[in-house]
Coordinates of C-alpha atoms in Angstrom, one line a residue:
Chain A
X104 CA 2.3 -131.0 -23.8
X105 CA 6.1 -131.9 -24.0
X106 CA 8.5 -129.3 -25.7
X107 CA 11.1 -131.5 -26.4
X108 CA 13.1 -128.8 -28.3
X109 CA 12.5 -126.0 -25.7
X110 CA 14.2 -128.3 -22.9
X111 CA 16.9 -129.0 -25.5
X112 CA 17.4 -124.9 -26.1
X113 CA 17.8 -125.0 -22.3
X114 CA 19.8 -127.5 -21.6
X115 CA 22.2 -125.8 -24.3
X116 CA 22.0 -122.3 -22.9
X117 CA 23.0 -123.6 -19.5
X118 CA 26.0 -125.5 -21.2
X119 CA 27.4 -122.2 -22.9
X120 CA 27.3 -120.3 -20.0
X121 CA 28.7 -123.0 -17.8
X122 CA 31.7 -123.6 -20.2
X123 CA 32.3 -120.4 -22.1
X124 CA 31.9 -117.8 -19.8
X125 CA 34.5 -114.8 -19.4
X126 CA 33.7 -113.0 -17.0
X127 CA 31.3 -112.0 -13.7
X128 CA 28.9 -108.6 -14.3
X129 CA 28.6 -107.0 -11.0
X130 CA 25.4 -105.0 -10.4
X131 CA 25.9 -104.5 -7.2
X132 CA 22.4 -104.8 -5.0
X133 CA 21.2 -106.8 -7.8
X134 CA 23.7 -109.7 -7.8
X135 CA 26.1 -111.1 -10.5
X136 CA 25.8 -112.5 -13.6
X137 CA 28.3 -115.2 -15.3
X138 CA 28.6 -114.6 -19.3
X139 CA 30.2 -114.0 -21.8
X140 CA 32.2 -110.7 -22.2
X141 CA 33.4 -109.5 -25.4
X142 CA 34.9 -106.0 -26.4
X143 CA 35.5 -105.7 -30.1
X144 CA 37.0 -102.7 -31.8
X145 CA 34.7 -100.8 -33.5
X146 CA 34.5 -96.9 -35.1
X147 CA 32.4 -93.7 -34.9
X148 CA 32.4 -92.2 -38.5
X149 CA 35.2 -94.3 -39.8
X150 CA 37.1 -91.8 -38.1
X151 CA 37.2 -92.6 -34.4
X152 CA 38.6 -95.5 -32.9
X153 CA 36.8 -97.4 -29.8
X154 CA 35.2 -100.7 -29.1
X155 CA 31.5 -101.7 -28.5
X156 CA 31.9 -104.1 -25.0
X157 CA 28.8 -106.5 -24.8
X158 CA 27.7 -108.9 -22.5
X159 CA 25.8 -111.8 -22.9
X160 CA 24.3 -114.9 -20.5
X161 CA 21.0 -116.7 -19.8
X162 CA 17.8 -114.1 -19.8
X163 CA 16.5 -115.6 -16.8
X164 CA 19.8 -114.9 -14.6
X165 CA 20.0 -111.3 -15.2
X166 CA 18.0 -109.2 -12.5
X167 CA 15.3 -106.6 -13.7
X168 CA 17.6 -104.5 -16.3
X169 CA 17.3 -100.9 -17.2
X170 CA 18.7 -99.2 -19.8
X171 CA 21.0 -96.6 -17.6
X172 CA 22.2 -99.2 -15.1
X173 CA 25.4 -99.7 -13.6
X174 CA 27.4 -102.6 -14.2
X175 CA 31.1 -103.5 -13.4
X176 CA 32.9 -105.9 -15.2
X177 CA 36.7 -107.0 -14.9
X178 CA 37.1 -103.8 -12.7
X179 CA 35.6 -101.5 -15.2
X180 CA 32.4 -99.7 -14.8
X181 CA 29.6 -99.6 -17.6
X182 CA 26.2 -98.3 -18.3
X183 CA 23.5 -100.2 -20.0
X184 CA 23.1 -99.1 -23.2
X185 CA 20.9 -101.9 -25.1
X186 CA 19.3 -104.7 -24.1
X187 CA 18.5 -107.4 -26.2
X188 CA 17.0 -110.5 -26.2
X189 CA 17.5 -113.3 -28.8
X190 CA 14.1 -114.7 -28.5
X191 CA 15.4 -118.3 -27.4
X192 CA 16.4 -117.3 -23.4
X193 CA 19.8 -115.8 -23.5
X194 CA 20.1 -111.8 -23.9
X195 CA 22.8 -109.3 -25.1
X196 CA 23.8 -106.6 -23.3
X197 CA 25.3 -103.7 -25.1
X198 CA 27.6 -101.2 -23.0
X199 CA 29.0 -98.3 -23.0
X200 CA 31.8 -96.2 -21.1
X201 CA 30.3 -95.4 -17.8
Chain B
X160 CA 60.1 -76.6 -54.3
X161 CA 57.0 -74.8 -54.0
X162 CA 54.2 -77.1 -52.7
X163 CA 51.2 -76.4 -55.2
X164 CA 48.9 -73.9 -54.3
X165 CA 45.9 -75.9 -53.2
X166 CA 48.3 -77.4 -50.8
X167 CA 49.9 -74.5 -49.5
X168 CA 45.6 -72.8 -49.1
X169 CA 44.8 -75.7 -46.9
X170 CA 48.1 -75.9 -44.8
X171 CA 47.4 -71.8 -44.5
X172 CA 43.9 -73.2 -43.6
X173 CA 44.5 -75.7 -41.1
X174 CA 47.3 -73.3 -39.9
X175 CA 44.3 -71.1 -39.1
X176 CA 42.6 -73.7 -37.2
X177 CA 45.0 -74.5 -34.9
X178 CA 45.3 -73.8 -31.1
X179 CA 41.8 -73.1 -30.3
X180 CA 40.8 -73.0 -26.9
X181 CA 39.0 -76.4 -27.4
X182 CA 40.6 -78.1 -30.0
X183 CA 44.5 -76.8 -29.2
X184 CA 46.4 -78.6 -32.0
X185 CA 44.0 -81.7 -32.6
X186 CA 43.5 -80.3 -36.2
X187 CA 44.4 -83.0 -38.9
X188 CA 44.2 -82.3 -42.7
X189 CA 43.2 -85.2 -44.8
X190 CA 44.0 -87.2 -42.4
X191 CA 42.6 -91.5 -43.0
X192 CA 43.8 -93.3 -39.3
X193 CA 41.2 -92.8 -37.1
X194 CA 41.7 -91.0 -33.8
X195 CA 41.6 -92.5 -30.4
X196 CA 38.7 -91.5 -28.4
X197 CA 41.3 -89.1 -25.8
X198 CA 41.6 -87.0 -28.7
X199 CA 38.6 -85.6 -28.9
X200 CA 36.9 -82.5 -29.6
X201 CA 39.2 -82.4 -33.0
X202 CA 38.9 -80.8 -36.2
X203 CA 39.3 -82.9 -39.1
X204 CA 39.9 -81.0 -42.7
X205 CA 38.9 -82.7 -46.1
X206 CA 39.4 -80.9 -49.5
X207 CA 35.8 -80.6 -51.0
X208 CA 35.2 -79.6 -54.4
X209 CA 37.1 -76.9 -56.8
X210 CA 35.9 -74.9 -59.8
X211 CA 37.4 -72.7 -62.0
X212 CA 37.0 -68.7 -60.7
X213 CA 37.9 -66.7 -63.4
X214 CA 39.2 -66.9 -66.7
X215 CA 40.4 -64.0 -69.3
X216 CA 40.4 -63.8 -72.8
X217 CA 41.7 -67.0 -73.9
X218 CA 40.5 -69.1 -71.4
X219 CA 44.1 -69.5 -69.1
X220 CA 41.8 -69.1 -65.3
X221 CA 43.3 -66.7 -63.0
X222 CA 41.1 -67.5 -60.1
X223 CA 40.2 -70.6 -58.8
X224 CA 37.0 -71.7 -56.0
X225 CA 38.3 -74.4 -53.3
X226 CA 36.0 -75.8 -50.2
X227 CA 37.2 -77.0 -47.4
X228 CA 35.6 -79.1 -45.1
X229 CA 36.0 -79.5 -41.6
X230 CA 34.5 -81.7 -39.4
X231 CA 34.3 -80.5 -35.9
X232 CA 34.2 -84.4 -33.7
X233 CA 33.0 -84.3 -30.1
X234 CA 32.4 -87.1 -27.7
X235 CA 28.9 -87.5 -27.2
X236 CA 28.0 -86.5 -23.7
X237 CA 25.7 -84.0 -21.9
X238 CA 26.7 -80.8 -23.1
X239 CA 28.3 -82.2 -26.6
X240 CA 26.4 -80.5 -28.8
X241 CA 27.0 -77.5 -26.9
X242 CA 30.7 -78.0 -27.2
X243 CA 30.6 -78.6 -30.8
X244 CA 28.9 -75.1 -30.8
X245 CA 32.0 -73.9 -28.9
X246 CA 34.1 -75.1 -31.4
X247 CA 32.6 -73.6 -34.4
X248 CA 32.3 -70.4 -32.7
X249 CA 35.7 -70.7 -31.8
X250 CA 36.9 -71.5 -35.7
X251 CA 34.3 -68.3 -37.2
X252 CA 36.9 -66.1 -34.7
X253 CA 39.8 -67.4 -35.9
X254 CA 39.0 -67.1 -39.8
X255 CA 37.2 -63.5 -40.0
X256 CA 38.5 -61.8 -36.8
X257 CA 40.5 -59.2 -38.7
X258 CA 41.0 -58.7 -42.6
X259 CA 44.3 -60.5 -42.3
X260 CA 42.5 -63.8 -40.8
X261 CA 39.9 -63.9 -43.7
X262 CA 42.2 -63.9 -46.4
X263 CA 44.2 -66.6 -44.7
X264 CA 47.2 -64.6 -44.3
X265 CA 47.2 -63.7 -47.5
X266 CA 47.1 -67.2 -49.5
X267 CA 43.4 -66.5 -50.6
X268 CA 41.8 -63.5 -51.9
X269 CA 38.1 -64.2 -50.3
X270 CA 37.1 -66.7 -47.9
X271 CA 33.6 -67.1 -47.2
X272 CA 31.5 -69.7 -44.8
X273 CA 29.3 -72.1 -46.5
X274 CA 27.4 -73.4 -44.2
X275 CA 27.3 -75.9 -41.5
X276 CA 25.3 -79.4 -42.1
X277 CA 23.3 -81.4 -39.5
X278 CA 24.9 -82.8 -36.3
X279 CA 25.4 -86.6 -37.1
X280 CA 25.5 -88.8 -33.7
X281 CA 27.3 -92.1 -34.5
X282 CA 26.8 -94.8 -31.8
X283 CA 28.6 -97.9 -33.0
X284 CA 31.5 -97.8 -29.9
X285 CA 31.1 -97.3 -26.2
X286 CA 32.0 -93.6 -26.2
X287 CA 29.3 -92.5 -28.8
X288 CA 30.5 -88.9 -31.0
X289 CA 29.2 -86.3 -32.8
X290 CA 30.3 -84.9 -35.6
X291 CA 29.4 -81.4 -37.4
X292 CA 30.4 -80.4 -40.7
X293 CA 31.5 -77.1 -41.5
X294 CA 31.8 -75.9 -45.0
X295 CA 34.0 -72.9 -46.6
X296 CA 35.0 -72.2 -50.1
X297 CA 37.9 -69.8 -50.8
X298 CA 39.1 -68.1 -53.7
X299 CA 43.0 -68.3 -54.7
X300 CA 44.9 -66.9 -57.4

């Protein structure tokens, strides 16, 4: 049966990580990933200042994730905090401090 | 000019606070810019609510009830909630270690612990924190 739409979703994902990725996500045994890294500030209470890094690209290019797991990106090393997948083949990654 | 009272109880307060082993001089009062993440464990003091104490004959009050907040703020981590135990221990030393400490060298007349509420754990940034309110009410003339 042809899925017109789905191969259209795919096609797009591709395109977005093709032209708007940021950055490389080093897991080291695992491989790398290309996506898109973003680090927006963000606080804890109101009252403490930080940012909430995330990572995103295509589901199918991550390798087997764990919540725990060691990344490096731009030189600086993270843990996998959440992962979470949008349901239409690309999947965020939050982070925290490693 | 004389500050007003409530202001000179919390400086006296806050005063108390600082240079604990843990929290060395990261005690704000009232403070609204956050803090950077370095600066953590910290103590952050908020006035609370205030009552009249004690009134004569005529109603003019000659005592009044003040609480004091602080907020004890750890990075979350192993041992965080530990440390934030470490930190409150640390602030019950320094306000009832002698008679002198508890009356906030002399600014209040009583000062008595309220309570502490429940650890919160807020993970919205990459270095989640903790936070633990402590409460206190004192009694000024």
């Amino acid at each position: 049966m042809p899925t017109p739409f789905a191969a259209l979703q795919a096609q797009l994902n591709s395109a977005v990580i093709e032209h708007l990725s940021t950055a490389t996500a080093d897991f080291g045994a695992a491989g790398t990933v290309d996506g898109i890294f973003r680090k927006e500030y963000a606080e804890s209470f109101g009252m403490v200042a930080g940012s909430v890094p995330v990572f995103e690209s295509a589901s199918s290019a991550f390798p087997v994730l764990s919540r725990g797991q060691g990344v490096s990106i731009l030189g600086v090393s993270y843990l996998v905090a959440e992962i979470r997948p949008d349901g239409t083949g690309m999947t965020t990654l939050i982070l925290e401090a490693a | 000019m004389t500050p007003p009272r409530r202001t000179e109880v919390r400086n006296a307060f806050v005063a108390a606070l600082a240079g604990l082993a843990t929290t060395g001089a990261r005690v704000f009062a009232s403070r609204t810019r956050p803090l950077e993440a370095a600066e953590l464990p910290a103590i952050l003091v908020f006035s609370g609510e205030a009552s009249p104490g004690a009134s004569l004959l005529g109603g003019r009050i000659v005592t009044n009830r003040y609480r004091l907040r602080a907020d004890i703020l750890v990075r979350d981590g192993i041992n965080s909630e530990n440390i934030a135990d470490k930190v409150l221990e640390e602030m019950q030393a320094a306000l009832f270690a002698t008679p002198a400490a508890m009356t906030l060298g002399g600014q209040v007349k009583t000062l008595q612990w309220v309570g502490s509420g429940d650890p919160e754990l807020d993970d919205s940034t990459e270095k989640p924190a903790i936070r633990v309110p402590v409460l206190y009410e004192v009694v000024y003339t």
